[in-house]
């Protein structure tokens, strides 16, 4: 007897179980005839139970995995949604009342949501401080304008009642009214300057100015207007080609504000020293007077809008208390600094500091400026 062919395997399902059947044809070794079959059946009990266990385990693991997934997703989503809900609540409250003090509470987490909450809180603080400043400004402006208007009104009333026939009253009232009108014009111009000083980045992004020429020109102009003053200029430490990133009109305005103040608040010694110099990274311009000086307390406040040390006296001198706030805004916007050193009764020294720019950057800015098509004449 012999096996000619390879045995065949077949999986059969019986009573829900898999059974492995192996068939083998048997041939006679004498005449090569098929004499029968050998069939081996294997119940595969081990295999079947293994499969069953495997199936159970898989179902159990899947259920556990689904439960774990659902629970963690819920915790994660809840953790993200909760702070977002808080933020949205605060946004709604501030939207309803822009002065509301509502802020997003500390989230106690170290992630992007915490950063977002901090940024929103900072943004709200800033926005409210702008609103407050704006309110304060409108209040200050109307207060400042009220005085000249009241003075002009008083004179006009006087003129109407008695002045028509009295040449002396007529003359005095007209002079006083013209003076107040002039003060008002000056005040309005300064308020416009202050507002414009806040928009430098947009209007004058690529301006470059030669410091040496500008300081020399402004000092010469003011010396001509005030012949009773000696305005000394020391530019020895400033190379003639020193340039900084600023619109030339603004550098002139800064110098005029400081030198004008030095003149206004000078006492007996009518001398002003202007010096300009260079350090490694900065350009310094110093305006020094020997006048009345400013107390330590007032030095902190003089850069605030409408602040005057002596309101009545300053008004006589034509000051509105806006010059130094304009200067501060301008310098700030050009990434410079303004500082004061002063001793009461001895004099003051105001210092402007600007970052120095490289020759390469100056050339680049000039090129950009030539190509930009901003109609500057409208902005001045
Ligand atoms: P104002 O137009 O009134 O001069 P500023 O803003 O330029 O306004 O100055 C604010 C105040 O600071 C002035 O009213 C004055 O009291 C004081 N001040 C400014 N510069 C000097 C100075 N060089 N010497 C003394 N006091 C000064």
Short mmCIF file of C-alpha atoms and ligand atoms in Angstrom, two decimals:
data_model
loop_
_atom_site.label_atom_id
_atom_site.label_comp_id
_atom_site.label_asym_id
_atom_site.label_seq_id
_atom_site.Cartn_x
_atom_site.Cartn_y
_atom_site.Cartn_z
CA UNK A 1 0.00 0.00 0.00
CA UNK A 2 1.18 3.43 -0.71
CA UNK A 3 0.20 7.13 -0.54
CA UNK A 4 0.51 8.76 -3.88
CA UNK A 5 -0.88 12.12 -3.17
CA UNK A 6 -0.42 14.63 -0.43
CA UNK A 7 -3.10 14.56 2.25
CA UNK A 8 -5.87 17.19 2.20
CA UNK A 9 -6.99 19.22 5.16
CA UNK A 10 -10.45 20.64 5.67
CA UNK A 11 -12.00 22.68 8.45
CA UNK A 12 -15.56 21.71 9.20
CA UNK A 13 -17.95 23.29 11.58
CA UNK A 14 -19.95 20.89 13.73
CA UNK A 15 -22.15 21.90 16.65
CA UNK A 16 -20.57 25.34 16.65
CA UNK A 17 -17.05 23.88 16.93
CA UNK A 18 -14.33 23.76 14.34
CA UNK A 19 -13.08 20.29 13.46
CA UNK A 20 -10.02 19.57 11.36
CA UNK A 21 -10.42 16.66 8.94
CA UNK A 22 -7.41 15.18 7.12
CA UNK A 23 -8.02 12.93 4.13
CA UNK A 24 -5.49 10.63 2.58
CA UNK A 25 -6.17 8.33 -0.41
CA UNK A 26 -4.65 4.85 -0.05
CA UNK A 27 -3.49 2.91 -3.19
CA UNK A 28 -2.65 -0.80 -3.50
CA UNK A 29 1.05 -1.36 -4.00
CA UNK A 30 0.27 -4.37 -6.19
CA UNK A 31 -2.00 -2.92 -8.79
CA UNK A 32 -1.94 0.72 -7.96
CA UNK A 33 -5.67 0.83 -7.43
CA UNK A 34 -7.37 3.06 -4.94
CA UNK A 35 -8.17 0.79 -2.06
CA UNK A 36 -9.58 3.25 0.45
CA UNK A 37 -9.26 6.44 2.45
CA UNK A 38 -7.76 7.30 5.75
CA UNK A 39 -9.68 10.04 7.47
CA UNK A 40 -8.31 11.58 10.62
CA UNK A 41 -10.55 13.93 12.47
CA UNK A 42 -9.20 16.32 15.07
CA UNK A 43 -11.74 17.89 17.40
CA UNK A 44 -9.29 20.77 18.11
CA UNK A 45 -10.59 21.18 21.63
CA UNK A 46 -7.56 23.14 22.70
CA UNK A 47 -7.75 25.39 19.67
CA UNK A 48 -11.49 25.96 20.08
CA UNK A 49 -11.26 26.77 23.77
CA UNK A 50 -8.31 29.04 23.07
CA UNK A 51 -10.32 30.91 20.43
CA UNK A 52 -13.28 31.18 22.75
CA UNK A 53 -11.14 32.57 25.55
CA UNK A 54 -9.48 34.91 23.15
CA UNK A 55 -12.84 36.17 21.96
CA UNK A 56 -14.03 36.75 25.53
CA UNK A 57 -10.85 38.54 26.47
CA UNK A 58 -11.04 40.72 23.37
CA UNK A 59 -14.62 41.69 24.09
CA UNK A 60 -13.73 42.49 27.70
CA UNK A 61 -10.66 44.51 26.69
CA UNK A 62 -12.66 46.40 24.04
CA UNK A 63 -15.35 47.31 26.56
CA UNK A 64 -12.74 48.48 29.07
CA UNK A 65 -10.94 50.46 26.34
CA UNK A 66 -14.18 52.13 25.25
CA UNK A 67 -15.06 53.04 28.83
CA UNK A 68 -11.55 54.39 29.52
CA UNK A 69 -11.66 56.35 26.23
CA UNK A 70 -15.07 57.87 26.97
CA UNK A 71 -14.10 58.83 30.53
CA UNK A 72 -10.73 60.39 29.58
CA UNK A 73 -12.28 62.23 26.62
CA UNK A 74 -14.94 63.60 28.91
CA UNK A 75 -12.35 64.74 31.47
CA UNK A 76 -10.21 66.30 28.75
CA UNK A 77 -13.11 68.06 27.04
CA UNK A 78 -14.50 69.21 30.38
CA UNK A 79 -11.09 70.58 31.32
CA UNK A 80 -10.87 72.55 28.09
CA UNK A 81 -14.47 73.62 27.88
CA UNK A 82 -14.68 74.89 31.46
CA UNK A 83 -12.04 77.63 31.09
CA UNK A 84 -13.41 78.57 27.67
CA UNK A 85 -16.84 78.95 29.26
CA UNK A 86 -15.29 81.19 31.93
CA UNK A 87 -13.60 83.31 29.28
CA UNK A 88 -16.77 83.64 27.28
CA UNK A 89 -18.67 84.69 30.42
CA UNK A 90 -16.12 87.40 31.18
CA UNK A 91 -16.19 88.58 27.54
CA UNK A 92 -19.97 88.86 27.70
CA UNK A 93 -19.84 90.80 30.98
CA UNK A 94 -17.27 93.28 29.65
CA UNK A 95 -19.18 93.57 26.41
CA UNK A 96 -22.30 94.52 28.34
CA UNK A 97 -20.41 96.97 30.55
CA UNK A 98 -16.98 98.13 29.25
CA UNK A 99 -16.07 99.41 32.73
CA UNK A 100 -16.77 96.06 34.37
CA UNK A 101 -13.97 94.75 36.55
CA UNK A 102 -14.70 91.14 35.55
CA UNK A 103 -11.55 89.13 34.84
CA UNK A 104 -10.80 85.49 34.13
CA UNK A 105 -9.89 83.77 37.41
CA UNK A 106 -6.55 82.02 37.78
CA UNK A 107 -6.83 78.69 35.93
CA UNK A 108 -3.87 77.09 37.73
CA UNK A 109 -2.59 75.30 34.69
CA UNK A 110 0.52 75.72 32.68
CA UNK A 111 -0.65 75.65 29.09
CA UNK A 112 -1.94 77.68 26.17
CA UNK A 113 -5.32 78.28 27.83
CA UNK A 114 -3.62 79.85 30.85
CA UNK A 115 -1.61 82.05 28.45
CA UNK A 116 -4.76 83.00 26.60
CA UNK A 117 -6.54 83.90 29.84
CA UNK A 118 -3.59 86.04 30.96
CA UNK A 119 -3.49 87.81 27.58
CA UNK A 120 -7.23 88.48 27.69
CA UNK A 121 -6.94 89.91 31.22
CA UNK A 122 -4.03 92.13 30.17
CA UNK A 123 -5.93 93.26 27.08
CA UNK A 124 -8.95 94.19 29.20
CA UNK A 125 -6.76 96.13 31.67
CA UNK A 126 -5.18 98.02 28.81
CA UNK A 127 -8.44 98.73 27.06
CA UNK A 128 -9.98 100.09 30.25
CA UNK A 129 -6.95 102.24 30.97
CA UNK A 130 -7.25 103.69 27.43
CA UNK A 131 -10.92 104.43 28.02
CA UNK A 132 -10.01 106.06 31.34
CA UNK A 133 -7.25 108.14 29.73
CA UNK A 134 -9.56 109.19 26.94
CA UNK A 135 -12.21 110.29 29.47
CA UNK A 136 -9.60 112.13 31.48
CA UNK A 137 -8.30 113.82 28.33
CA UNK A 138 -11.73 115.01 27.23
CA UNK A 139 -12.35 116.27 30.77
CA UNK A 140 -9.00 118.10 30.89
CA UNK A 141 -9.46 119.59 27.43
CA UNK A 142 -12.89 120.96 28.17
CA UNK A 143 -11.61 122.35 31.45
CA UNK A 144 -8.65 124.02 29.72
CA UNK A 145 -10.81 125.46 26.95
CA UNK A 146 -13.38 126.77 29.39
CA UNK A 147 -10.99 129.38 30.82
CA UNK A 148 -10.14 131.24 27.58
CA UNK A 149 -13.76 131.03 26.44
CA UNK A 150 -14.93 132.48 29.77
CA UNK A 151 -12.34 135.28 29.55
CA UNK A 152 -13.36 136.20 25.98
CA UNK A 153 -17.04 136.05 26.97
CA UNK A 154 -16.40 138.35 29.97
CA UNK A 155 -14.65 140.92 27.80
CA UNK A 156 -17.35 140.82 25.14
CA UNK A 157 -20.02 141.36 27.82
CA UNK A 158 -18.06 144.27 29.19
CA UNK A 159 -17.70 145.72 25.73
CA UNK A 160 -21.43 145.38 25.09
CA UNK A 161 -22.34 147.20 28.31
CA UNK A 162 -19.79 149.95 28.65
CA UNK A 163 -17.02 149.52 26.14
CA UNK A 164 -18.63 150.86 23.01
CA UNK A 165 -18.12 154.45 24.05
CA UNK A 166 -15.01 154.00 26.19
CA UNK A 167 -11.94 153.74 23.97
CA UNK A 168 -9.80 152.48 26.88
CA UNK A 169 -12.10 149.53 27.73
CA UNK A 170 -12.52 148.86 24.03
CA UNK A 171 -8.77 148.68 23.52
CA UNK A 172 -8.07 146.58 26.64
CA UNK A 173 -10.88 144.10 25.98
CA UNK A 174 -9.95 143.59 22.36
CA UNK A 175 -6.31 143.02 23.28
CA UNK A 176 -7.20 140.57 26.06
CA UNK A 177 -9.66 138.69 23.84
CA UNK A 178 -7.11 138.39 21.05
CA UNK A 179 -4.57 137.06 23.53
CA UNK A 180 -7.03 134.42 24.77
CA UNK A 181 -7.95 133.46 21.21
CA UNK A 182 -4.26 133.04 20.50
CA UNK A 183 -3.84 130.87 23.59
CA UNK A 184 -6.77 128.73 22.46
CA UNK A 185 -5.24 128.34 18.99
CA UNK A 186 -1.98 127.28 20.61
CA UNK A 187 -3.75 124.82 22.90
CA UNK A 188 -5.64 123.24 19.99
CA UNK A 189 -2.40 122.91 18.02
CA UNK A 190 -0.71 121.23 21.00
CA UNK A 191 -3.60 118.83 21.45
CA UNK A 192 -3.37 117.89 17.78
CA UNK A 193 0.39 117.38 18.17
CA UNK A 194 -0.22 115.11 21.14
CA UNK A 195 -2.71 112.98 19.21
CA UNK A 196 -0.43 112.79 16.19
CA UNK A 197 2.53 111.83 18.34
CA UNK A 198 0.65 108.59 19.04
CA UNK A 199 0.56 107.55 15.38
CA UNK A 200 4.22 107.82 14.42
CA UNK A 201 4.69 104.16 13.58
CA UNK A 202 2.11 104.45 10.83
CA UNK A 203 3.00 107.88 9.50
CA UNK A 204 6.77 108.09 9.69
CA UNK A 205 8.10 104.56 9.65
CA UNK A 206 11.34 105.11 7.69
CA UNK A 207 12.49 108.66 8.50
CA UNK A 208 16.15 109.35 9.19
CA UNK A 209 17.51 112.68 10.40
CA UNK A 210 20.97 114.15 10.78
CA UNK A 211 21.29 115.19 14.43
CA UNK A 212 24.21 117.60 14.01
CA UNK A 213 22.50 119.75 11.34
CA UNK A 214 19.12 119.76 13.10
CA UNK A 215 20.43 120.77 16.53
CA UNK A 216 22.59 123.51 14.98
CA UNK A 217 19.66 124.89 12.96
CA UNK A 218 17.14 124.89 15.84
CA UNK A 219 19.59 126.54 18.24
CA UNK A 220 20.43 129.23 15.69
CA UNK A 221 16.71 129.89 15.01
CA UNK A 222 15.80 130.16 18.70
CA UNK A 223 18.83 132.33 19.45
CA UNK A 224 17.51 134.74 16.83
CA UNK A 225 14.00 134.77 18.36
CA UNK A 226 15.39 135.31 21.90
CA UNK A 227 18.26 137.81 21.55
CA UNK A 228 18.24 138.44 25.32
CA UNK A 229 19.38 134.81 25.92
CA UNK A 230 22.72 133.27 25.34
CA UNK A 231 22.18 129.80 23.91
CA UNK A 232 25.48 127.90 23.90
CA UNK A 233 25.88 124.87 21.71
CA UNK A 234 28.45 122.14 22.32
CA UNK A 235 28.53 119.59 19.53
CA UNK A 236 32.18 118.60 19.87
CA UNK A 237 31.36 115.01 20.80
CA UNK A 238 28.93 114.52 17.93
CA UNK A 239 30.23 113.44 14.53
CA UNK A 240 28.67 115.54 11.77
CA UNK A 241 27.19 112.51 10.00
CA UNK A 242 25.34 111.14 13.06
CA UNK A 243 21.88 109.99 12.09
CA UNK A 244 18.94 108.66 14.07
CA UNK A 245 15.59 107.21 13.08
CA UNK A 246 13.18 110.10 13.52
CA UNK A 247 11.20 112.48 11.34
CA UNK A 248 13.20 115.75 11.23
CA UNK A 249 10.11 117.80 12.14
CA UNK A 250 9.76 115.80 15.34
CA UNK A 251 13.40 116.23 16.40
CA UNK A 252 12.99 119.97 15.80
CA UNK A 253 9.77 120.00 17.82
CA UNK A 254 11.46 118.18 20.73
CA UNK A 255 14.33 120.66 20.81
CA UNK A 256 11.95 123.61 20.58
CA UNK A 257 9.84 122.29 23.49
CA UNK A 258 12.90 121.84 25.74
CA UNK A 259 14.69 125.05 24.80
CA UNK A 260 11.43 127.04 24.99
CA UNK A 261 10.83 125.68 28.49
CA UNK A 262 14.41 126.46 29.51
CA UNK A 263 13.82 130.02 28.37
CA UNK A 264 10.35 130.26 29.97
CA UNK A 265 11.52 129.01 33.35
CA UNK A 266 14.87 130.81 33.48
CA UNK A 267 15.30 133.47 36.18
CA UNK A 268 18.29 135.80 36.45
CA UNK A 269 20.92 133.97 34.48
CA UNK A 270 19.74 134.06 30.88
CA UNK A 271 21.92 131.31 29.61
CA UNK A 272 20.97 127.94 28.08
CA UNK A 273 23.47 125.19 27.34
CA UNK A 274 22.66 122.69 24.63
CA UNK A 275 25.04 119.79 24.15
CA UNK A 276 24.89 116.78 21.87
CA UNK A 277 27.12 113.74 22.06
CA UNK A 278 27.54 110.15 21.12
CA UNK A 279 28.14 107.00 23.16
CA UNK A 280 28.60 103.52 21.74
CA UNK A 281 24.94 102.87 21.13
CA UNK A 282 23.17 106.15 21.78
CA UNK A 283 22.89 109.79 20.85
CA UNK A 284 22.35 112.18 23.78
CA UNK A 285 21.06 115.72 23.60
CA UNK A 286 21.03 117.78 26.79
CA UNK A 287 19.28 121.11 27.36
CA UNK A 288 20.35 122.87 30.55
CA UNK A 289 19.07 126.05 32.16
CA UNK A 290 19.88 127.92 35.37
CA UNK A 291 16.31 128.84 36.21
CA UNK A 292 13.79 128.06 38.89
CA UNK A 293 14.28 124.27 38.86
CA UNK A 294 11.70 121.57 39.66
CA UNK A 295 11.16 119.79 42.99
CA UNK A 296 11.65 115.99 43.17
CA UNK A 297 7.90 115.53 43.64
CA UNK A 298 7.04 117.60 40.58
CA UNK A 299 9.70 115.95 38.44
CA UNK A 300 7.54 112.80 38.50
CA UNK A 301 4.48 114.66 37.22
CA UNK A 302 5.72 117.16 34.64
CA UNK A 303 5.39 114.63 31.79
CA UNK A 304 1.66 114.19 32.53
CA UNK A 305 -0.84 115.97 30.34
CA UNK A 306 -1.81 119.45 31.49
CA UNK A 307 0.46 119.29 34.54
CA UNK A 308 1.98 122.65 35.50
CA UNK A 309 3.96 123.25 38.67
CA UNK A 310 2.40 126.66 39.18
CA UNK A 311 -0.81 126.89 37.18
CA UNK A 312 -1.35 130.61 37.41
CA UNK A 313 2.25 131.61 36.70
CA UNK A 314 2.64 129.15 33.84
CA UNK A 315 -0.55 130.44 32.29
CA UNK A 316 0.95 133.93 32.29
CA UNK A 317 3.88 132.52 30.36
CA UNK A 318 1.54 130.89 27.84
CA UNK A 319 2.08 127.29 28.99
CA UNK A 320 -0.65 124.68 28.71
CA UNK A 321 1.22 121.85 30.39
CA UNK A 322 1.26 119.83 27.19
CA UNK A 323 4.79 120.43 25.88
CA UNK A 324 6.54 117.76 27.92
CA UNK A 325 3.76 115.20 27.40
CA UNK A 326 4.09 115.70 23.64
CA UNK A 327 7.87 115.31 24.02
CA UNK A 328 7.43 112.15 26.10
CA UNK A 329 5.05 110.57 23.56
CA UNK A 330 7.31 111.43 20.64
CA UNK A 331 10.44 110.08 22.30
CA UNK A 332 8.62 106.94 23.42
CA UNK A 333 7.42 106.24 19.92
CA UNK A 334 10.93 106.53 18.53
CA UNK A 335 12.21 104.10 21.20
CA UNK A 336 14.19 106.83 22.91
CA UNK A 337 14.10 108.22 26.44
CA UNK A 338 13.59 111.58 28.07
CA UNK A 339 14.75 112.32 31.60
CA UNK A 340 15.14 115.27 33.91
CA UNK A 341 17.60 116.29 36.60
CA UNK A 342 16.83 119.42 38.50
CA UNK A 343 17.55 121.31 41.71
CA UNK A 344 15.04 123.87 42.89
CA UNK A 345 16.41 127.36 42.63
CA UNK A 346 19.43 126.25 40.62
CA UNK A 347 18.18 124.98 37.30
CA UNK A 348 17.18 121.96 35.27
CA UNK A 349 18.68 119.61 32.78
CA UNK A 350 16.55 117.65 30.30
CA UNK A 351 18.18 114.79 28.45
CA UNK A 352 17.00 113.11 25.24
CA UNK A 353 18.45 109.72 24.33
CA UNK A 354 17.96 107.95 21.00
CA UNK A 355 19.29 104.63 19.79
CA UNK A 356 22.03 105.05 17.22
CA UNK A 357 21.46 103.36 13.87
CA UNK A 358 24.14 101.81 11.69
CA UNK A 359 25.10 103.44 8.38
CA UNK A 360 23.68 100.37 6.64
CA UNK A 361 20.31 100.69 8.35
CA UNK A 362 20.20 104.45 7.66
CA UNK A 363 20.81 103.83 3.95
CA UNK A 364 18.13 101.14 3.90
CA UNK A 365 15.59 103.39 5.63
CA UNK A 366 16.32 106.29 3.28
CA UNK A 367 15.75 104.03 0.31
CA UNK A 368 12.45 102.80 1.77
CA UNK A 369 11.47 106.37 2.44
CA UNK A 370 12.14 107.42 -1.15
CA UNK A 371 9.99 104.57 -2.40
CA UNK A 372 7.11 105.13 0.01
CA UNK A 373 4.31 107.18 -1.40
CA UNK A 374 2.87 108.66 1.78
CA UNK A 375 1.79 112.26 1.11
CA UNK A 376 3.75 113.76 4.04
CA UNK A 377 2.60 117.30 3.42
CA UNK A 378 -0.91 116.31 4.57
CA UNK A 379 0.38 115.03 7.85
CA UNK A 380 2.39 117.99 9.02
P1 LIG B 1 4.16 124.17 29.67
O1 LIG B 1 3.60 124.39 28.32
O2 LIG B 1 3.27 124.62 30.77
O3 LIG B 1 5.57 124.65 29.82
P2 LIG B 1 5.26 121.54 29.81
O4 LIG B 1 4.57 120.22 29.68
O5 LIG B 1 6.29 121.87 28.80
O6 LIG B 1 4.13 122.61 29.85
O7 LIG B 1 5.90 121.59 31.24
C1 LIG B 1 5.16 121.21 32.37
C2 LIG B 1 5.61 121.95 33.61
O8 LIG B 1 6.92 121.54 33.96
C3 LIG B 1 5.68 123.44 33.41
O9 LIG B 1 4.46 124.03 33.65
C4 LIG B 1 6.73 123.85 34.43
O10 LIG B 1 6.13 124.03 35.66
C5 LIG B 1 7.65 122.64 34.50
N1 LIG B 1 8.87 122.82 33.69
C6 LIG B 1 9.10 122.39 32.43
N2 LIG B 1 10.33 122.70 32.01
C7 LIG B 1 10.93 123.35 33.02
C8 LIG B 1 12.21 123.94 33.22
N3 LIG B 1 13.14 123.92 32.27
N4 LIG B 1 12.45 124.54 34.41
C9 LIG B 1 11.53 124.56 35.38
N5 LIG B 1 10.30 124.03 35.28
C10 LIG B 1 9.99 123.43 34.10
#
